Tab-separated table of C-alpha atoms in Angstrom:
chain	number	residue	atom	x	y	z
A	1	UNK	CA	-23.685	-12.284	-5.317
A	2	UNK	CA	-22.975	-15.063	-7.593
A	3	UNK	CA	-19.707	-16.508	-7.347
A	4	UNK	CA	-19.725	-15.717	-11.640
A	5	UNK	CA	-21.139	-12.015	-10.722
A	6	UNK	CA	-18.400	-11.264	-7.935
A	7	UNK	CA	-15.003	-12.923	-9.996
A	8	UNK	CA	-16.138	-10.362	-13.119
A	9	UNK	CA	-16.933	-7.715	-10.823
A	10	UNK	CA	-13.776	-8.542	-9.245
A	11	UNK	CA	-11.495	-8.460	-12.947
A	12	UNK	CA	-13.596	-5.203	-14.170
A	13	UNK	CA	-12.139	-3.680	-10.639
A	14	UNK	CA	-8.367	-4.685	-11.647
A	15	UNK	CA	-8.907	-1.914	-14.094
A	16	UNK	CA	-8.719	1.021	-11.648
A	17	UNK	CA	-5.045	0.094	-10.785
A	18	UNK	CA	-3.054	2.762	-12.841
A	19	UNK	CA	-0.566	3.769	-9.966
A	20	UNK	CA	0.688	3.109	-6.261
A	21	UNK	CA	-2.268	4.864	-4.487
A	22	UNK	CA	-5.075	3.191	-6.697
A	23	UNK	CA	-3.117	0.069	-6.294
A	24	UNK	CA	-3.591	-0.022	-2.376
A	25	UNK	CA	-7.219	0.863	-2.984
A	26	UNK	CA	-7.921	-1.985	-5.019
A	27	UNK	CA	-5.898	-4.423	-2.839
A	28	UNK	CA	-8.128	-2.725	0.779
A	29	UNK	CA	-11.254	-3.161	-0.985
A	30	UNK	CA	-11.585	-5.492	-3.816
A	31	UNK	CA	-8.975	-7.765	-3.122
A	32	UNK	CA	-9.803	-8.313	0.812
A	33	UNK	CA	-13.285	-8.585	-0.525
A	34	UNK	CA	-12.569	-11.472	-2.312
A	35	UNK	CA	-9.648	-13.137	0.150
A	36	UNK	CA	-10.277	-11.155	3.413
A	37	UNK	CA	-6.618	-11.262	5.058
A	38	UNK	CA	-4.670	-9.708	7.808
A	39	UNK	CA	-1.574	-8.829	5.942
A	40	UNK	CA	0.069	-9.008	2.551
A	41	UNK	CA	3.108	-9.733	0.403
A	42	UNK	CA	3.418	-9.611	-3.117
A	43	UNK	CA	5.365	-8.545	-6.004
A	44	UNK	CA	6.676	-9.478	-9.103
A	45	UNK	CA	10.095	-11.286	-10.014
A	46	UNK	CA	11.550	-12.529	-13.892
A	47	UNK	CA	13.548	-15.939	-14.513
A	48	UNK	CA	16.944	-14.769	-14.153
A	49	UNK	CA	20.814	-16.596	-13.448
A	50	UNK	CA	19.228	-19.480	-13.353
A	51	UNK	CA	16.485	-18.522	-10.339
A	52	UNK	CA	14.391	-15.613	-10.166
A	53	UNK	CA	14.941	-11.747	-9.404
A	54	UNK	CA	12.726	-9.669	-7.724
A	55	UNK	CA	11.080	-6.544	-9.725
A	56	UNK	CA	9.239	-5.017	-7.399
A	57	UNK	CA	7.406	-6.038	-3.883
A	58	UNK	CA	4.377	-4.299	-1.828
A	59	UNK	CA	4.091	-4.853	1.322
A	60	UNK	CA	0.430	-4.391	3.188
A	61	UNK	CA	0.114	-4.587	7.294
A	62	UNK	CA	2.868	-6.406	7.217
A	63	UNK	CA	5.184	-6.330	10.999
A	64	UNK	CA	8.138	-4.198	9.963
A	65	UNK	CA	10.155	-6.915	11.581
A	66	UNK	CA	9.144	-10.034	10.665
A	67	UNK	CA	9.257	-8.563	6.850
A	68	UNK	CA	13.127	-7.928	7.557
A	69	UNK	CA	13.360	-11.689	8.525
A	70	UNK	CA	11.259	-13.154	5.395
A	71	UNK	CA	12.691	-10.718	2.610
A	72	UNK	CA	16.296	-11.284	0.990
A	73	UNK	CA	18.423	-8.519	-0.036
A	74	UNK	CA	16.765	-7.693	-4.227
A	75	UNK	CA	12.775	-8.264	-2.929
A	76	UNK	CA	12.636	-11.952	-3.083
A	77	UNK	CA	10.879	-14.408	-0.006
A	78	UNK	CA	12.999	-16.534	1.997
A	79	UNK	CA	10.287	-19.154	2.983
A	80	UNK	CA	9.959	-22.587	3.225
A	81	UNK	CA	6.407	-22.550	2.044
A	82	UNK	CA	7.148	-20.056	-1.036
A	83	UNK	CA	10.326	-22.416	-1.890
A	84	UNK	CA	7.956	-25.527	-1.544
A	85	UNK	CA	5.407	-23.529	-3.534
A	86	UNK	CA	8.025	-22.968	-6.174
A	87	UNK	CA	9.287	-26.621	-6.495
A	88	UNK	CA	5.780	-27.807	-6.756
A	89	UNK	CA	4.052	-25.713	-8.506
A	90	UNK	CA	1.377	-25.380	-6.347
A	91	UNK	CA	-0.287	-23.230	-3.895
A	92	UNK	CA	0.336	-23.907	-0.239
A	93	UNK	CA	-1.100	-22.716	3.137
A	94	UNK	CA	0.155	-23.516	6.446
A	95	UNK	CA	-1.972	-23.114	9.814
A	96	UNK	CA	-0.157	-22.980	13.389
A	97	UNK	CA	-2.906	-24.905	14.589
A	98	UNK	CA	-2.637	-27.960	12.686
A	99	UNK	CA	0.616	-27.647	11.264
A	100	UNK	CA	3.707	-26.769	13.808
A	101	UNK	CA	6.297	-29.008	13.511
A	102	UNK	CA	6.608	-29.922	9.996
A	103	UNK	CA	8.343	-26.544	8.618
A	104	UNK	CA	11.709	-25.266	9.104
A	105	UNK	CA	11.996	-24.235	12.995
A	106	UNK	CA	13.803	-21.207	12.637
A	107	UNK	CA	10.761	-19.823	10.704
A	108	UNK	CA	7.734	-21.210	12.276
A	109	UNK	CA	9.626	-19.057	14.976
A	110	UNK	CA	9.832	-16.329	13.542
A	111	UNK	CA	5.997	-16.701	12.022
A	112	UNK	CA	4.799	-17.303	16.117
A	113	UNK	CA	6.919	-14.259	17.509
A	114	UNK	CA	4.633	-12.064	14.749
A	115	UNK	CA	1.396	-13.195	15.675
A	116	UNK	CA	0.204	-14.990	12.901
A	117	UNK	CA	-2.307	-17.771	12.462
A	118	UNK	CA	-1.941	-18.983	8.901
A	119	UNK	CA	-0.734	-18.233	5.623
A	120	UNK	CA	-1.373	-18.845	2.200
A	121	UNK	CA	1.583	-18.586	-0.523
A	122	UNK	CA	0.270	-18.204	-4.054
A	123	UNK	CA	2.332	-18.188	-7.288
A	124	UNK	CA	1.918	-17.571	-11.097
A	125	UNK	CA	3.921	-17.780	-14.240
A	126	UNK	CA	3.733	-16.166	-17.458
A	127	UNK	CA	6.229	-16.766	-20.361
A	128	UNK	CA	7.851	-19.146	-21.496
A	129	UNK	CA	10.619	-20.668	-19.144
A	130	UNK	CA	13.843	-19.170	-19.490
A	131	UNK	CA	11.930	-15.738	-19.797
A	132	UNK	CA	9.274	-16.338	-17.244
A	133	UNK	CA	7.796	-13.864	-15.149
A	134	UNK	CA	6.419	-14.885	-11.933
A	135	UNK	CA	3.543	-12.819	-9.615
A	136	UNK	CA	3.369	-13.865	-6.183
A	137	UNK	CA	1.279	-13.242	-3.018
A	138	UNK	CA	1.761	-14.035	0.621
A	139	UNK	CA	-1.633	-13.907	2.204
A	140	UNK	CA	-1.130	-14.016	6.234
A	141	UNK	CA	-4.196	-14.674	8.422
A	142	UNK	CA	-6.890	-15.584	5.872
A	143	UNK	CA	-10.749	-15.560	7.909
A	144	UNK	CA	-12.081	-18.484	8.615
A	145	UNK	CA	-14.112	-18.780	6.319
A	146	UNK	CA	-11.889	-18.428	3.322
A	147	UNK	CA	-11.332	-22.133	1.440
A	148	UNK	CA	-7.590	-22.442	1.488
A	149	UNK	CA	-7.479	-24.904	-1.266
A	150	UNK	CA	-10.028	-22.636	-3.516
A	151	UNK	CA	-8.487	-23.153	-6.864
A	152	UNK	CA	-11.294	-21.221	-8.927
A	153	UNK	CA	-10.700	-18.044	-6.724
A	154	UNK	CA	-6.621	-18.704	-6.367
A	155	UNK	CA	-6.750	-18.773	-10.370
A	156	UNK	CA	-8.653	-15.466	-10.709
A	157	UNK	CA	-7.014	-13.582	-7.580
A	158	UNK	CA	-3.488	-14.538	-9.615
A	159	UNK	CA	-4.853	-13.499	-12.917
A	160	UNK	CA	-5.710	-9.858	-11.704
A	161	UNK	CA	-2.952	-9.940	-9.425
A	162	UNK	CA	-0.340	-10.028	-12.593
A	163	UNK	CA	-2.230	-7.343	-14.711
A	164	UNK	CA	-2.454	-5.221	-12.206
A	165	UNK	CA	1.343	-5.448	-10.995
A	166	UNK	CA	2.383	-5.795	-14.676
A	167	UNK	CA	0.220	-2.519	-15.276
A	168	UNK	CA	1.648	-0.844	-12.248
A	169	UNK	CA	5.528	-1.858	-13.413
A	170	UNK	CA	5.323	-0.720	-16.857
A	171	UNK	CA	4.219	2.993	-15.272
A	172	UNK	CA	6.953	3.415	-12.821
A	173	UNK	CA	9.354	2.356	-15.333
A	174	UNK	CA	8.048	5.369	-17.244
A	175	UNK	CA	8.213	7.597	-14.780
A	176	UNK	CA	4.478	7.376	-14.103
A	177	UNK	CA	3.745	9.306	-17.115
A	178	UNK	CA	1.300	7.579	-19.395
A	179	UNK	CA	0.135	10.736	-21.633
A	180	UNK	CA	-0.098	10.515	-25.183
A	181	UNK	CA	2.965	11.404	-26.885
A	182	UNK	CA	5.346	10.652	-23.976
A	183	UNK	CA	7.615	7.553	-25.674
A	184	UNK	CA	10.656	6.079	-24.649
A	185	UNK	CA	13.117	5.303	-27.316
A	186	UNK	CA	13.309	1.754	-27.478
A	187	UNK	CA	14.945	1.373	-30.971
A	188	UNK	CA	17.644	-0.818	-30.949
A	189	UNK	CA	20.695	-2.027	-33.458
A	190	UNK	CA	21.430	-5.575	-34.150
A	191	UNK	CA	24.298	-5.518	-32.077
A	192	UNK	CA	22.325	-4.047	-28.698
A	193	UNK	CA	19.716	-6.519	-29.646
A	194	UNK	CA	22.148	-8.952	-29.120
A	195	UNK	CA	23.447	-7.570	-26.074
A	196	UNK	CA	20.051	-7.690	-24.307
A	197	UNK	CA	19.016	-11.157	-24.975
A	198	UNK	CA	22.487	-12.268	-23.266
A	199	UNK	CA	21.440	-10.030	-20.406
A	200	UNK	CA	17.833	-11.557	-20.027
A	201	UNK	CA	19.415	-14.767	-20.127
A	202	UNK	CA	21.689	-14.009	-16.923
A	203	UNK	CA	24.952	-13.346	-18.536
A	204	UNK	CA	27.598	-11.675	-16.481
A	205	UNK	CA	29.348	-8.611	-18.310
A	206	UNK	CA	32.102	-10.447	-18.711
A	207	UNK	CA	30.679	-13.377	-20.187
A	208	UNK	CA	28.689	-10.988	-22.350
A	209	UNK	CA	31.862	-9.797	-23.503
A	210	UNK	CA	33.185	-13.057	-24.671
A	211	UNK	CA	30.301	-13.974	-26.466
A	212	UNK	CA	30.197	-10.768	-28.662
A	213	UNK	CA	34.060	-10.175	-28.501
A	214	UNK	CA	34.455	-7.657	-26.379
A	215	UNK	CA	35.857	-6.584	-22.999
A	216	UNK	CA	33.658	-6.874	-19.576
A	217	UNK	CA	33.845	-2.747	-19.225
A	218	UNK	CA	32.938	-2.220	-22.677
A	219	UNK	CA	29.778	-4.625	-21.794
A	220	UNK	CA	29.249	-2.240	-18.523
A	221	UNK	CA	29.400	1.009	-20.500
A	222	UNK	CA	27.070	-0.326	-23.242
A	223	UNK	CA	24.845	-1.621	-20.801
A	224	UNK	CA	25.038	2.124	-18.819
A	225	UNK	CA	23.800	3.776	-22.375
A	226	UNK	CA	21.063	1.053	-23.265
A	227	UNK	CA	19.907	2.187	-19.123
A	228	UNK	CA	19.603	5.987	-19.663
A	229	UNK	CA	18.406	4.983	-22.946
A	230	UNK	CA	15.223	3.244	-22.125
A	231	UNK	CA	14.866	4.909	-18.574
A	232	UNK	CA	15.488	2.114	-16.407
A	233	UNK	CA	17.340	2.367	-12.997
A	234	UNK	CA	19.344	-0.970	-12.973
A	235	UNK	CA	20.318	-3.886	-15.034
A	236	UNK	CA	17.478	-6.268	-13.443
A	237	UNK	CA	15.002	-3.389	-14.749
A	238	UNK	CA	16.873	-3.323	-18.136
A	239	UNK	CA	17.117	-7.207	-18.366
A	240	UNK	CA	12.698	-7.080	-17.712
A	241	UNK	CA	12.480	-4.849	-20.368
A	242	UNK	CA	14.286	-6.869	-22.730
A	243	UNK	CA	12.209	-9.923	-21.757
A	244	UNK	CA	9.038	-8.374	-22.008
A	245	UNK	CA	10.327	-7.740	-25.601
A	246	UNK	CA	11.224	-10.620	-26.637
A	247	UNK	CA	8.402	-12.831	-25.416
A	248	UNK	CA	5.844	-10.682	-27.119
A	249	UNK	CA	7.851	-10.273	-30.209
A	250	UNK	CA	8.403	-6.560	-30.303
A	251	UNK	CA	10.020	-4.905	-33.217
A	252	UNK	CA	13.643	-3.340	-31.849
A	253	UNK	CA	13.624	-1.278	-34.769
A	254	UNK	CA	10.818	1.322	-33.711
A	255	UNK	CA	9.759	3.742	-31.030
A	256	UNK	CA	6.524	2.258	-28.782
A	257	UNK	CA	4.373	3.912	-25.957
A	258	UNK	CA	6.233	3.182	-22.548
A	259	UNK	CA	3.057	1.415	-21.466
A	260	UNK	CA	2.171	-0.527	-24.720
């Protein structure tokens, strides 16, 4: 196949994904078709407080243990690679082979102790800045004969990557329910409008509360209503939501599809 004929084959697969189960299909067979791997990290995490919060993470084949030593407490990677990828914008790969010694020590020990050869951190972000959302993979043990520094295929992989993980968010913040009818009330007033954009900007309650002239537990009650409200389970969820409708200009006044 066609390097053309296998990345379209490879984006009309992405459009399977519509829940966790079909998710881990697509990622054993499409995905390891095009970046055949021994184990897998990725997830999903928005610009918040000045870094980024995790959204969700899936973890495939991935050593119970050495997860527990990567992942900080809310999802996110505690690398030097992905905080090297971040600064730089780039993707990076490491190899034990050719590259011990010139990473933190406490990690490359941790990396040896799980048995892996090489991995490949890859990163992409969608939105403007301060309302960025950013998909990320952690490819360990790539074959052989997989071209670490494959741009083209890093670019496409990271392109399906998001729409499927963006697909797959906006149904379990649903509930999983995508049939016709089913709507989440996501009409806002001016005032909870308000509200929301101080919370996708990283705004403590209390500093919430200052801005709109209020007290910090009004803020957390507020913020408890606008939750049950729009079915979310916590303010990182409700602060997504609110960035997800303000970078695609939704209208706060009216009632839309939980997965539109």
């Amino acid at each position: 196949m066609q390097p053309e004929d296998q990345g379209a084959a490879f984006a009309e697969s992405t459009r399977s994904v519509e829940d966790a189960n079909s998710f881990r299909f697509w990622v054993a067979g499409p995905l390891q078709v095009l970046m055949p791997h021994r184990g897998l990290l990725c997830g999903q995490s928005i610009a918040h407080s000045g870094g980024f919060a995790a959204i969700q993470k899936w973890s495939f084949d991935v050593p119970s243990g050495y997860e527990r030593a990567v992942v900080c407490e809310g999802g996110n990677i505690r690398s030097p690679l992905f905080t090297r990828m971040m600064k730089r914008g780039q993707a990076q790969f490491f190899d034990i082979s050719r590259h011990a010694g010139s990473v933190d020590a406490a990690w490359e020990r941790v990396f040896r102790e799980a048995g892996w050869q090489n991995v490949l951190c890859l990163g992409r972000l969608r939105g403007p800045e301060a309302h960025a959302t950013l998909t990320w993979a952690v490819f360990y043990d790539l074959a052989r004969s997989v071209d670490a520094v494959d741009f083209v295929r890093h670019e496409l992989l990271m392109q399906q990557l998001d729409e499927a993980l963006t697909r797959l968010h906006g149904a379990r913040r649903s509930g999983g329910k995508t049939v016709a009818g089913d709507e989440i009330d996501f009409r806002m007033t001016s005032a909870q409008h308000e509200l929301v954009s101080l919370l996708a900007n990283g705004l403590t309650n209390k500093e919430i509360g200052r801005v709109l002239g209020k007290s910090g537990e009004t803020i957390k009650r507020q913020i408890s209503t606008l939750m049950r409200k729009t079915k979310v389970r916590n303010r990182t969820e409700l602060a997504c939501l609110a960035l997800t409708l303000l970078t695609t200009n939704m209208d706060f006044t009216k009632s839309i599809p939980p997965n539109g």
